Amino acid sequence: MADRAKVLALYKRILTLHRQKLEPHMRVLGDQYVRDEFKRHKSAASKFVPPFMQEWEQYAAVMSDKKDRFGQELSAEDKKLLDGEQKVKLRSLQDAAKKIVHSPEGLLAMGQIGNIVEQIAALHMRGHNIILVSSGSVPIGRMVLHRQYLLSGSMQSHLGGQVGDNVQFDEKACAAAGQSGLQSLYEMLFAQYHLACSQVLASDADFREPQVRANLQRAMRALLDVGIIPVINENDVITLRTTPLIVENKIAWDNDSLAALFAQEMMVDLMVLITDVDGIFTGTKDNRKLISRFQRGDKQMIASESRVGAIGQKDKLHSCIRAVDSGAVRAAVVAKAEQGVLLRILNGERVGTLFVSDGEPIGDAKVEEQHIDPMYSGIAPQARNRISKL
């Protein structure tokens, strides 16, 4: 009897999905599946719950229970499929910023993305020309490929438990499958504020070619001139880099680097990196202090409770230093993703860690970043420095 109750509940969910105009292939598959299940489970003593039924029930529950697709928190299953991170960068002619959006689990933080879009719209109304640098196509594409993988299997293979959740997909294929979904998300969100956006794909190799860089600048300026917000994403499908994110010349490559490169190309006034901590810190985890203004020549020991750890801070630190030292970017800020943080920064509030170019370059050589392992917390900084160089 339990199986029939599950199937009946599932059928009600599918009717809800019909009203929400779910994709036609999912509606057909769901209806056919329910009919098959009613035929298979006529016996009240049957306790067999096929794997695909569990998959569909979870998917149906995720879709049907979401009253607000924009701000509602995703289910645990949906978070697993959307494993990844979202990073965003904002730029204007007079005030430019870059924002990295995390949920604590490292997923697409839909509420924060909406908050960013709302702030971008407000800044656009003030007359700022804005650029958005975003990653996210890979986790979105992973969900698409997972769904198509389930749909491509036969009903017999699903019922027999031959289709599992542990299948691994090529990252480049995920990026290709997720590009349209990522762009559609931004188009839908910006359209609520009567704004238009466009997609610009770039790879690490593009910045080695002067003509390609000139083309990027010309296209970006043309978009900004008519009030369109460029949405820049790394072209993961054709990028030459592999994991770890190190290119041929041993330079680390990540979305912070991408934002810093575009900030330099477009000569922004301000670049803001928003993360899940309040800024750049000195000291150990238990004895740390926020750096309000990063001073030239300081040798700072970086610590963090962030999920990305010291490596994440190191990437942001070097990106800010490179951008400010280039002379093309006047200032950079690393701050926490909080409600209205971009507007607060552009209104002149002291938020996060500020990097300012006022002459002599800061220089990466003047900054020492390393992970502070708990086992080294009682060792003097000089000793830790020697250990890190071994």
mmCIF file of C-alpha atoms in Angstrom:
data_model
loop_
_atom_site.group_PDB
_atom_site.id
_atom_site.type_symbol
_atom_site.label_atom_id
_atom_site.label_comp_id
_atom_site.label_asym_id
_atom_site.label_seq_id
_atom_site.Cartn_x
_atom_site.Cartn_y
_atom_site.Cartn_z
ATOM 1 C CA MET A 1 0.000 0.000 0.000
ATOM 2 C CA ALA A 2 2.903 2.273 0.668
ATOM 3 C CA ASP A 3 4.017 2.107 -2.951
ATOM 4 C CA ARG A 4 0.568 3.058 -4.254
ATOM 5 C CA ALA A 5 0.494 6.004 -1.848
ATOM 6 C CA LYS A 6 3.884 7.130 -3.106
ATOM 7 C CA VAL A 7 2.752 6.851 -6.719
ATOM 8 C CA LEU A 8 -0.447 8.780 -5.999
ATOM 9 C CA ALA A 9 1.524 11.546 -4.263
ATOM 10 C CA LEU A 10 3.934 11.581 -7.178
ATOM 11 C CA TYR A 11 1.088 11.891 -9.663
ATOM 12 C CA LYS A 12 -0.260 14.905 -7.788
ATOM 13 C CA ARG A 13 3.174 16.512 -7.996
ATOM 14 C CA ILE A 14 3.288 15.853 -11.722
ATOM 15 C CA LEU A 15 -0.084 17.588 -12.133
ATOM 16 C CA THR A 16 1.453 20.582 -10.366
ATOM 17 C CA LEU A 17 4.367 20.454 -12.786
ATOM 18 C CA HIS A 18 1.890 20.499 -15.673
ATOM 19 C CA ARG A 19 0.418 23.724 -14.348
ATOM 20 C CA GLN A 20 3.916 25.160 -14.121
ATOM 21 C CA LYS A 21 4.511 24.244 -17.767
ATOM 22 C CA LEU A 22 7.452 21.989 -17.137
ATOM 23 C CA GLU A 23 9.471 20.878 -20.157
ATOM 24 C CA PRO A 24 7.273 18.701 -22.419
ATOM 25 C CA HIS A 25 9.651 15.740 -22.421
ATOM 26 C CA MET A 26 9.607 15.656 -18.616
ATOM 27 C CA ARG A 27 5.778 15.785 -18.560
ATOM 28 C CA VAL A 28 5.455 12.905 -21.018
ATOM 29 C CA LEU A 29 8.023 10.826 -19.210
ATOM 30 C CA GLY A 30 6.364 11.481 -15.856
ATOM 31 C CA ASP A 31 2.890 10.528 -17.070
ATOM 32 C CA GLN A 32 4.137 7.358 -18.717
ATOM 33 C CA TYR A 33 6.081 6.447 -15.619
ATOM 34 C CA VAL A 34 3.066 6.870 -13.349
ATOM 35 C CA ARG A 35 0.918 4.707 -15.618
ATOM 36 C CA ASP A 36 3.583 1.994 -15.653
ATOM 37 C CA GLU A 37 3.945 2.125 -11.880
ATOM 38 C CA PHE A 38 0.227 1.732 -11.280
ATOM 39 C CA LYS A 39 0.305 -1.376 -13.452
ATOM 40 C CA ARG A 40 3.381 -2.785 -11.699
ATOM 41 C CA HIS A 41 2.331 -2.117 -8.111
ATOM 42 C CA LYS A 42 -1.196 -3.448 -7.771
ATOM 43 C CA SER A 43 -0.262 -5.586 -4.810
ATOM 44 C CA ALA A 44 -0.613 -3.910 -1.430
ATOM 45 C CA ALA A 45 2.176 -6.141 -0.105
ATOM 46 C CA SER A 46 4.715 -4.782 -2.582
ATOM 47 C CA LYS A 47 7.410 -2.706 -0.880
ATOM 48 C CA PHE A 48 9.714 -2.276 -3.848
ATOM 49 C CA VAL A 49 10.484 1.385 -4.618
ATOM 50 C CA PRO A 50 12.411 1.585 -7.919
ATOM 51 C CA PRO A 51 15.422 3.945 -8.022
ATOM 52 C CA PHE A 52 13.985 6.089 -10.799
ATOM 53 C CA MET A 53 10.863 6.709 -8.756
ATOM 54 C CA GLN A 54 13.033 8.132 -6.006
ATOM 55 C CA GLU A 55 14.861 10.341 -8.540
ATOM 56 C CA TRP A 56 11.639 11.621 -10.080
ATOM 57 C CA GLU A 57 9.982 12.184 -6.728
ATOM 58 C CA GLN A 58 12.915 14.304 -5.563
ATOM 59 C CA TYR A 59 12.966 16.273 -8.804
ATOM 60 C CA ALA A 60 9.212 16.780 -8.746
ATOM 61 C CA ALA A 61 9.326 17.898 -5.126
ATOM 62 C CA VAL A 62 12.066 20.420 -5.874
ATOM 63 C CA MET A 63 10.137 21.931 -8.766
ATOM 64 C CA SER A 64 6.602 21.840 -7.353
ATOM 65 C CA ASP A 65 7.425 23.063 -3.844
ATOM 66 C CA LYS A 66 9.216 26.186 -5.067
ATOM 67 C CA LYS A 67 6.718 29.027 -4.837
ATOM 68 C CA ASP A 68 9.401 31.609 -5.610
ATOM 69 C CA ARG A 69 12.008 30.249 -8.010
ATOM 70 C CA PHE A 70 14.104 33.363 -7.557
ATOM 71 C CA GLY A 71 14.570 33.522 -3.804
ATOM 72 C CA GLN A 72 13.579 30.084 -2.502
ATOM 73 C CA GLU A 73 16.370 27.948 -1.075
ATOM 74 C CA LEU A 74 17.113 24.789 -3.056
ATOM 75 C CA SER A 75 16.655 21.290 -1.707
ATOM 76 C CA ALA A 76 19.601 19.166 -0.643
ATOM 77 C CA GLU A 77 19.336 17.077 -3.813
ATOM 78 C CA ASP A 78 19.233 20.142 -6.035
ATOM 79 C CA LYS A 79 22.236 21.613 -4.200
ATOM 80 C CA LYS A 80 24.160 18.439 -4.911
ATOM 81 C CA LEU A 81 23.446 18.791 -8.634
ATOM 82 C CA LEU A 82 24.342 22.473 -8.558
ATOM 83 C CA ASP A 83 27.684 21.908 -6.816
ATOM 84 C CA GLY A 84 29.920 24.804 -7.778
ATOM 85 C CA GLU A 85 30.294 28.571 -7.113
ATOM 86 C CA GLN A 86 29.071 31.742 -8.623
ATOM 87 C CA LYS A 87 31.267 34.736 -9.027
ATOM 88 C CA VAL A 88 30.235 38.154 -10.191
ATOM 89 C CA LYS A 89 32.095 41.327 -11.058
ATOM 90 C CA LEU A 90 30.669 44.849 -11.369
ATOM 91 C CA ARG A 91 32.322 47.762 -13.154
ATOM 92 C CA SER A 92 31.366 51.347 -13.998
ATOM 93 C CA LEU A 93 33.107 54.300 -15.651
ATOM 94 C CA GLN A 94 33.489 56.075 -12.333
ATOM 95 C CA ASP A 95 32.906 53.229 -9.863
ATOM 96 C CA ALA A 96 33.756 49.632 -10.735
ATOM 97 C CA ALA A 97 33.353 46.544 -8.593
ATOM 98 C CA LYS A 98 33.689 42.787 -8.752
ATOM 99 C CA LYS A 99 31.557 40.552 -6.571
ATOM 100 C CA ILE A 100 32.041 36.905 -5.816
ATOM 101 C CA VAL A 101 28.861 35.129 -4.752
ATOM 102 C CA HIS A 102 29.027 31.988 -2.584
ATOM 103 C CA SER A 103 26.520 30.099 -0.580
ATOM 104 C CA PRO A 104 28.227 28.469 2.436
ATOM 105 C CA GLU A 105 28.136 25.158 0.559
ATOM 106 C CA GLY A 106 29.742 26.649 -2.536
ATOM 107 C CA LEU A 107 26.605 26.535 -4.690
ATOM 108 C CA LEU A 108 24.812 29.002 -6.918
ATOM 109 C CA ALA A 109 23.456 31.419 -4.302
ATOM 110 C CA MET A 110 20.259 32.480 -6.033
ATOM 111 C CA GLY A 111 19.249 34.964 -3.377
ATOM 112 C CA GLN A 112 22.630 36.682 -3.523
ATOM 113 C CA ILE A 113 22.615 36.703 -7.323
ATOM 114 C CA GLY A 114 19.254 38.447 -7.227
ATOM 115 C CA ASN A 115 20.588 40.909 -4.682
ATOM 116 C CA ILE A 116 23.540 41.679 -6.955
ATOM 117 C CA VAL A 117 21.310 42.214 -9.976
ATOM 118 C CA GLU A 118 19.103 44.553 -7.953
ATOM 119 C CA GLN A 119 22.135 46.602 -6.886
ATOM 120 C CA ILE A 120 23.488 46.657 -10.437
ATOM 121 C CA ALA A 121 20.137 48.011 -11.605
ATOM 122 C CA ALA A 122 20.295 50.749 -8.964
ATOM 123 C CA LEU A 123 23.840 51.678 -10.020
ATOM 124 C CA HIS A 124 22.797 51.670 -13.667
ATOM 125 C CA MET A 125 20.061 54.167 -12.818
ATOM 126 C CA ARG A 126 22.749 56.396 -11.295
ATOM 127 C CA GLY A 127 24.517 56.464 -14.647
ATOM 128 C CA HIS A 128 27.237 53.864 -14.069
ATOM 129 C CA ASN A 129 28.355 51.640 -16.930
ATOM 130 C CA ILE A 130 28.506 48.138 -15.534
ATOM 131 C CA ILE A 131 30.255 44.905 -16.491
ATOM 132 C CA LEU A 132 29.422 41.556 -14.926
ATOM 133 C CA VAL A 133 32.038 38.777 -14.817
ATOM 134 C CA SER A 134 30.435 35.486 -13.906
ATOM 135 C CA SER A 135 31.194 31.779 -13.670
ATOM 136 C CA GLY A 136 28.526 29.150 -13.158
ATOM 137 C CA SER A 137 28.015 27.429 -16.497
ATOM 138 C CA VAL A 138 29.732 24.243 -15.281
ATOM 139 C CA PRO A 139 27.423 23.509 -12.293
ATOM 140 C CA ILE A 140 24.356 24.440 -14.329
ATOM 141 C CA GLY A 141 25.530 22.246 -17.193
ATOM 142 C CA ARG A 142 26.244 19.382 -14.812
ATOM 143 C CA MET A 143 22.594 19.416 -13.770
ATOM 144 C CA VAL A 144 21.473 19.486 -17.410
ATOM 145 C CA LEU A 145 23.702 16.549 -18.330
ATOM 146 C CA HIS A 146 22.544 14.609 -15.292
ATOM 147 C CA ARG A 147 18.916 15.092 -16.294
ATOM 148 C CA GLN A 148 19.560 14.122 -19.899
ATOM 149 C CA TYR A 149 21.510 11.093 -18.706
ATOM 150 C CA LEU A 150 18.464 9.928 -16.767
ATOM 151 C CA LEU A 151 16.151 10.589 -19.706
ATOM 152 C CA SER A 152 18.379 8.745 -22.163
ATOM 153 C CA GLY A 153 18.245 5.504 -20.169
ATOM 154 C CA SER A 154 15.512 2.972 -20.821
ATOM 155 C CA MET A 155 12.696 2.501 -18.344
ATOM 156 C CA GLN A 156 13.966 -1.011 -17.717
ATOM 157 C CA SER A 157 17.429 0.240 -16.790
ATOM 158 C CA HIS A 158 15.917 2.782 -14.403
ATOM 159 C CA LEU A 159 13.682 0.256 -12.718
ATOM 160 C CA GLY A 160 16.539 -2.194 -12.471
ATOM 161 C CA GLY A 161 18.712 0.313 -10.671
ATOM 162 C CA GLN A 162 21.324 0.388 -13.439
ATOM 163 C CA VAL A 163 21.327 4.185 -13.644
ATOM 164 C CA GLY A 164 23.162 5.725 -10.687
ATOM 165 C CA ASP A 165 23.992 9.159 -9.334
ATOM 166 C CA ASN A 166 27.756 8.757 -9.329
ATOM 167 C CA VAL A 167 28.327 9.249 -13.047
ATOM 168 C CA GLN A 168 31.051 11.819 -13.831
ATOM 169 C CA PHE A 169 30.663 14.305 -16.691
ATOM 170 C CA ASP A 170 33.376 16.093 -18.644
ATOM 171 C CA GLU A 171 33.828 19.620 -17.275
ATOM 172 C CA LYS A 172 34.019 21.158 -20.734
ATOM 173 C CA ALA A 173 30.805 19.414 -21.765
ATOM 174 C CA CYS A 174 29.175 20.748 -18.594
ATOM 175 C CA ALA A 175 30.322 24.272 -19.496
ATOM 176 C CA ALA A 176 28.884 23.958 -23.015
ATOM 177 C CA ALA A 177 25.548 22.647 -21.720
ATOM 178 C CA GLY A 178 25.285 25.316 -19.016
ATOM 179 C CA GLN A 179 26.156 28.469 -20.962
ATOM 180 C CA SER A 180 22.644 29.069 -22.266
ATOM 181 C CA GLY A 181 21.123 28.437 -18.849
ATOM 182 C CA LEU A 182 23.468 30.882 -17.142
ATOM 183 C CA GLN A 183 22.807 33.581 -19.702
ATOM 184 C CA SER A 184 19.053 32.941 -19.605
ATOM 185 C CA LEU A 185 19.135 33.386 -15.836
ATOM 186 C CA TYR A 186 20.753 36.811 -16.122
ATOM 187 C CA GLU A 187 18.503 37.867 -18.991
ATOM 188 C CA MET A 188 15.429 36.998 -16.946
ATOM 189 C CA LEU A 189 16.676 38.792 -13.838
ATOM 190 C CA PHE A 190 17.824 41.948 -15.621
ATOM 191 C CA ALA A 191 14.599 42.071 -17.629
ATOM 192 C CA GLN A 192 12.708 42.650 -14.368
ATOM 193 C CA TYR A 193 14.476 46.027 -14.238
ATOM 194 C CA HIS A 194 14.049 46.731 -17.973
ATOM 195 C CA LEU A 195 17.766 46.163 -18.568
ATOM 196 C CA ALA A 196 19.462 44.208 -21.342
ATOM 197 C CA CYS A 197 22.589 42.088 -21.032
ATOM 198 C CA SER A 198 24.901 40.315 -23.468
ATOM 199 C CA GLN A 199 27.270 37.376 -23.268
ATOM 200 C CA VAL A 200 31.043 37.699 -23.723
ATOM 201 C CA LEU A 201 33.218 34.566 -23.540
ATOM 202 C CA ALA A 202 36.950 34.894 -22.873
ATOM 203 C CA SER A 203 39.788 32.478 -22.178
ATOM 204 C CA ASP A 204 43.248 32.873 -20.728
ATOM 205 C CA ALA A 205 44.810 32.769 -24.205
ATOM 206 C CA ASP A 206 42.795 35.805 -25.365
ATOM 207 C CA PHE A 207 44.847 38.187 -23.232
ATOM 208 C CA ARG A 208 48.083 37.127 -24.920
ATOM 209 C CA GLU A 209 46.908 38.417 -28.319
ATOM 210 C CA PRO A 210 46.898 42.224 -28.761
ATOM 211 C CA GLN A 211 44.336 42.092 -31.558
ATOM 212 C CA VAL A 212 41.967 39.936 -29.519
ATOM 213 C CA ARG A 213 42.302 42.312 -26.572
ATOM 214 C CA ALA A 214 41.547 45.256 -28.867
ATOM 215 C CA ASN A 215 38.457 43.468 -30.168
ATOM 216 C CA LEU A 216 37.265 42.814 -26.610
ATOM 217 C CA GLN A 217 37.714 46.460 -25.655
ATOM 218 C CA ARG A 218 35.912 47.701 -28.767
ATOM 219 C CA ALA A 219 32.969 45.336 -28.298
ATOM 220 C CA MET A 220 32.654 46.128 -24.605
ATOM 221 C CA ARG A 221 32.660 49.869 -25.174
ATOM 222 C CA ALA A 222 30.023 49.516 -27.900
ATOM 223 C CA LEU A 223 27.769 47.589 -25.515
ATOM 224 C CA LEU A 224 28.267 50.039 -22.671
ATOM 225 C CA ASP A 225 27.555 53.001 -24.939
ATOM 226 C CA VAL A 226 23.988 51.792 -25.494
ATOM 227 C CA GLY A 227 23.387 50.756 -21.886
ATOM 228 C CA ILE A 228 23.791 46.975 -22.284
ATOM 229 C CA ILE A 229 25.418 45.097 -19.407
ATOM 230 C CA PRO A 230 28.114 42.700 -20.687
ATOM 231 C CA VAL A 231 28.103 39.358 -18.844
ATOM 232 C CA ILE A 232 31.607 37.909 -19.127
ATOM 233 C CA ASN A 233 32.288 34.253 -18.536
ATOM 234 C CA GLU A 234 35.415 32.190 -18.978
ATOM 235 C CA ASN A 235 35.203 30.061 -22.125
ATOM 236 C CA ASP A 236 35.757 26.765 -20.325
ATOM 237 C CA VAL A 237 35.020 24.748 -23.468
ATOM 238 C CA ILE A 238 38.155 25.872 -25.342
ATOM 239 C CA THR A 239 40.392 27.158 -22.558
ATOM 240 C CA LEU A 240 43.916 25.776 -22.650
ATOM 241 C CA ARG A 241 44.299 25.497 -18.914
ATOM 242 C CA THR A 242 43.760 22.312 -16.921
ATOM 243 C CA THR A 243 43.334 21.522 -13.248
ATOM 244 C CA PRO A 244 44.931 22.886 -11.168
ATOM 245 C CA LEU A 245 44.323 26.372 -12.480
ATOM 246 C CA ILE A 246 47.878 26.999 -13.662
ATOM 247 C CA VAL A 247 48.680 28.137 -17.195
ATOM 248 C CA GLU A 248 51.863 27.436 -19.131
ATOM 249 C CA ASN A 249 53.834 30.304 -17.600
ATOM 250 C CA LYS A 250 52.956 29.107 -14.070
ATOM 251 C CA ILE A 251 50.564 31.988 -13.457
ATOM 252 C CA ALA A 252 47.509 30.984 -11.414
ATOM 253 C CA TRP A 253 44.243 31.427 -13.307
ATOM 254 C CA ASP A 254 40.833 31.794 -11.719
ATOM 255 C CA ASN A 255 37.828 34.095 -11.952
ATOM 256 C CA ASP A 256 39.511 36.648 -9.716
ATOM 257 C CA SER A 257 42.306 36.784 -12.295
ATOM 258 C CA LEU A 258 39.777 37.120 -15.113
ATOM 259 C CA ALA A 259 38.062 40.016 -13.363
ATOM 260 C CA ALA A 260 41.399 41.717 -12.690
ATOM 261 C CA LEU A 261 42.418 41.395 -16.349
ATOM 262 C CA PHE A 262 39.152 42.880 -17.594
ATOM 263 C CA ALA A 263 39.351 45.630 -14.979
ATOM 264 C CA GLN A 264 42.761 46.588 -16.353
ATOM 265 C CA GLU A 265 41.636 46.381 -19.976
ATOM 266 C CA MET A 266 38.651 48.649 -19.312
ATOM 267 C CA MET A 267 40.604 50.929 -16.925
ATOM 268 C CA VAL A 268 38.033 50.834 -14.144
ATOM 269 C CA ASP A 269 38.159 53.095 -11.134
ATOM 270 C CA LEU A 270 37.147 50.497 -8.556
ATOM 271 C CA MET A 271 37.161 46.700 -8.442
ATOM 272 C CA VAL A 272 35.292 45.003 -5.594
ATOM 273 C CA LEU A 273 35.640 41.301 -4.811
ATOM 274 C CA ILE A 274 32.839 40.020 -2.645
ATOM 275 C CA THR A 275 33.383 36.748 -0.790
ATOM 276 C CA ASP A 276 32.042 34.913 2.265
ATOM 277 C CA VAL A 277 34.336 36.650 4.795
ATOM 278 C CA ASP A 278 34.629 40.292 5.834
ATOM 279 C CA GLY A 279 37.893 40.927 3.982
ATOM 280 C CA ILE A 280 41.600 40.130 4.237
ATOM 281 C CA PHE A 281 42.818 39.156 7.714
ATOM 282 C CA THR A 282 46.124 38.930 9.549
ATOM 283 C CA GLY A 283 46.967 36.403 12.224
ATOM 284 C CA THR A 284 45.761 32.899 12.948
ATOM 285 C CA LYS A 285 42.216 31.598 12.994
ATOM 286 C CA ASP A 286 41.852 32.229 16.729
ATOM 287 C CA ASN A 287 43.736 35.537 16.736
ATOM 288 C CA ARG A 288 43.047 37.388 13.533
ATOM 289 C CA LYS A 289 42.457 41.022 12.648
ATOM 290 C CA LEU A 290 40.741 42.592 9.669
ATOM 291 C CA ILE A 291 42.975 44.739 7.436
ATOM 292 C CA SER A 292 40.925 47.857 6.699
ATOM 293 C CA ARG A 293 43.537 49.304 4.347
ATOM 294 C CA PHE A 294 46.262 47.199 2.800
ATOM 295 C CA GLN A 295 49.521 49.063 3.353
ATOM 296 C CA ARG A 296 52.436 48.954 0.955
ATOM 297 C CA GLY A 297 55.354 46.960 2.321
ATOM 298 C CA ASP A 298 53.366 45.136 4.988
ATOM 299 C CA LYS A 299 54.101 41.437 5.378
ATOM 300 C CA GLN A 300 50.725 40.034 6.251
ATOM 301 C CA MET A 301 49.992 36.515 7.430
ATOM 302 C CA ILE A 302 46.641 35.535 5.942
ATOM 303 C CA ALA A 303 44.099 33.500 7.894
ATOM 304 C CA SER A 304 40.502 32.654 7.089
ATOM 305 C CA GLU A 305 37.475 30.732 8.250
ATOM 306 C CA SER A 306 36.158 30.803 4.707
ATOM 307 C CA ARG A 307 35.350 27.582 2.918
ATOM 308 C CA VAL A 308 37.912 28.540 0.268
ATOM 309 C CA GLY A 309 40.552 28.991 2.988
ATOM 310 C CA ALA A 310 43.859 30.789 2.655
ATOM 311 C CA ILE A 311 44.168 29.885 -1.027
ATOM 312 C CA GLY A 312 41.001 31.858 -1.792
ATOM 313 C CA GLN A 313 42.310 34.893 0.067
ATOM 314 C CA LYS A 314 45.654 34.553 -1.678
ATOM 315 C CA ASP A 315 43.965 34.632 -5.099
ATOM 316 C CA LYS A 316 41.953 37.710 -4.203
ATOM 317 C CA LEU A 317 44.970 39.415 -2.678
ATOM 318 C CA HIS A 318 47.133 38.919 -5.745
ATOM 319 C CA SER A 319 44.283 39.921 -8.082
ATOM 320 C CA CYS A 320 43.817 43.204 -6.224
ATOM 321 C CA ILE A 321 47.556 43.879 -6.144
ATOM 322 C CA ARG A 322 47.953 43.178 -9.860
ATOM 323 C CA ALA A 323 44.991 45.368 -10.751
ATOM 324 C CA VAL A 324 46.087 48.309 -8.576
ATOM 325 C CA ASP A 325 49.772 48.065 -9.513
ATOM 326 C CA SER A 326 48.882 48.152 -13.210
ATOM 327 C CA GLY A 327 47.923 51.806 -12.859
ATOM 328 C CA ALA A 328 44.715 51.158 -14.786
ATOM 329 C CA VAL A 329 42.638 50.469 -11.657
ATOM 330 C CA ARG A 330 42.564 53.152 -8.988
ATOM 331 C CA ALA A 331 41.290 51.030 -6.101
ATOM 332 C CA ALA A 332 40.093 47.551 -5.164
ATOM 333 C CA VAL A 333 38.053 46.242 -2.243
ATOM 334 C CA VAL A 334 37.599 42.753 -0.804
ATOM 335 C CA ALA A 335 34.350 42.593 1.204
ATOM 336 C CA LYS A 336 31.692 40.184 2.442
ATOM 337 C CA ALA A 337 28.538 39.408 0.488
ATOM 338 C CA GLU A 338 25.917 41.248 2.509
ATOM 339 C CA GLN A 339 22.680 42.994 1.660
ATOM 340 C CA GLY A 340 23.420 46.204 -0.254
ATOM 341 C CA VAL A 341 27.204 45.876 0.059
ATOM 342 C CA LEU A 342 27.919 47.302 -3.403
ATOM 343 C CA LEU A 343 25.785 50.367 -2.767
ATOM 344 C CA ARG A 344 27.417 50.846 0.627
ATOM 345 C CA ILE A 345 30.902 50.716 -0.892
ATOM 346 C CA LEU A 346 30.016 53.148 -3.651
ATOM 347 C CA ASN A 347 28.398 55.440 -1.085
ATOM 348 C CA GLY A 348 31.768 55.729 0.651
ATOM 349 C CA GLU A 349 31.241 53.453 3.647
ATOM 350 C CA ARG A 350 34.272 51.645 5.078
ATOM 351 C CA VAL A 351 33.664 48.023 4.105
ATOM 352 C CA GLY A 352 36.148 45.150 3.887
ATOM 353 C CA THR A 353 39.793 45.648 2.860
ATOM 354 C CA LEU A 354 40.778 48.564 0.640
ATOM 355 C CA PHE A 355 43.685 48.519 -1.844
ATOM 356 C CA VAL A 356 44.659 51.932 -3.204
ATOM 357 C CA SER A 357 47.257 52.905 -5.776
ATOM 358 C CA ASP A 358 48.996 56.088 -4.693
ATOM 359 C CA GLY A 359 52.336 55.863 -6.384
ATOM 360 C CA GLU A 360 54.859 53.124 -5.669
ATOM 361 C CA PRO A 361 53.562 49.638 -6.571
ATOM 362 C CA ILE A 362 52.552 47.413 -3.694
ATOM 363 C CA GLY A 363 54.293 44.448 -5.265
ATOM 364 C CA ASP A 364 53.527 40.771 -4.692
ATOM 365 C CA ALA A 365 57.027 40.283 -3.270
ATOM 366 C CA LYS A 366 56.111 42.481 -0.319
ATOM 367 C CA VAL A 367 53.271 40.184 0.714
ATOM 368 C CA GLU A 368 53.583 36.726 2.207
ATOM 369 C CA GLU A 369 50.450 34.546 2.153
ATOM 370 C CA GLN A 370 50.320 30.997 3.399
ATOM 371 C CA HIS A 371 47.897 28.597 4.994
ATOM 372 C CA ILE A 372 48.185 28.671 8.777
ATOM 373 C CA ASP A 373 47.811 25.054 9.794
ATOM 374 C CA PRO A 374 46.697 24.610 13.444
ATOM 375 C CA MET A 375 49.843 22.602 14.130
ATOM 376 C CA TYR A 376 51.941 25.726 13.375
ATOM 377 C CA SER A 377 49.816 28.173 15.361
ATOM 378 C CA GLY A 378 52.251 28.208 18.272
ATOM 379 C CA ILE A 379 55.347 28.745 16.136
ATOM 380 C CA ALA A 380 56.851 32.192 15.703
ATOM 381 C CA PRO A 381 56.206 33.876 12.329
ATOM 382 C CA GLN A 382 59.905 33.762 11.411
ATOM 383 C CA ALA A 383 59.981 30.004 11.988
ATOM 384 C CA ARG A 384 56.798 29.546 9.981
ATOM 385 C CA ASN A 385 58.353 31.491 7.128
ATOM 386 C CA ARG A 386 61.364 29.189 7.096
ATOM 387 C CA ILE A 387 59.102 26.122 7.181
ATOM 388 C CA SER A 388 57.024 27.414 4.265
ATOM 389 C CA LYS A 389 60.168 27.803 2.149
ATOM 390 C CA LEU A 390 61.393 24.243 2.687
#
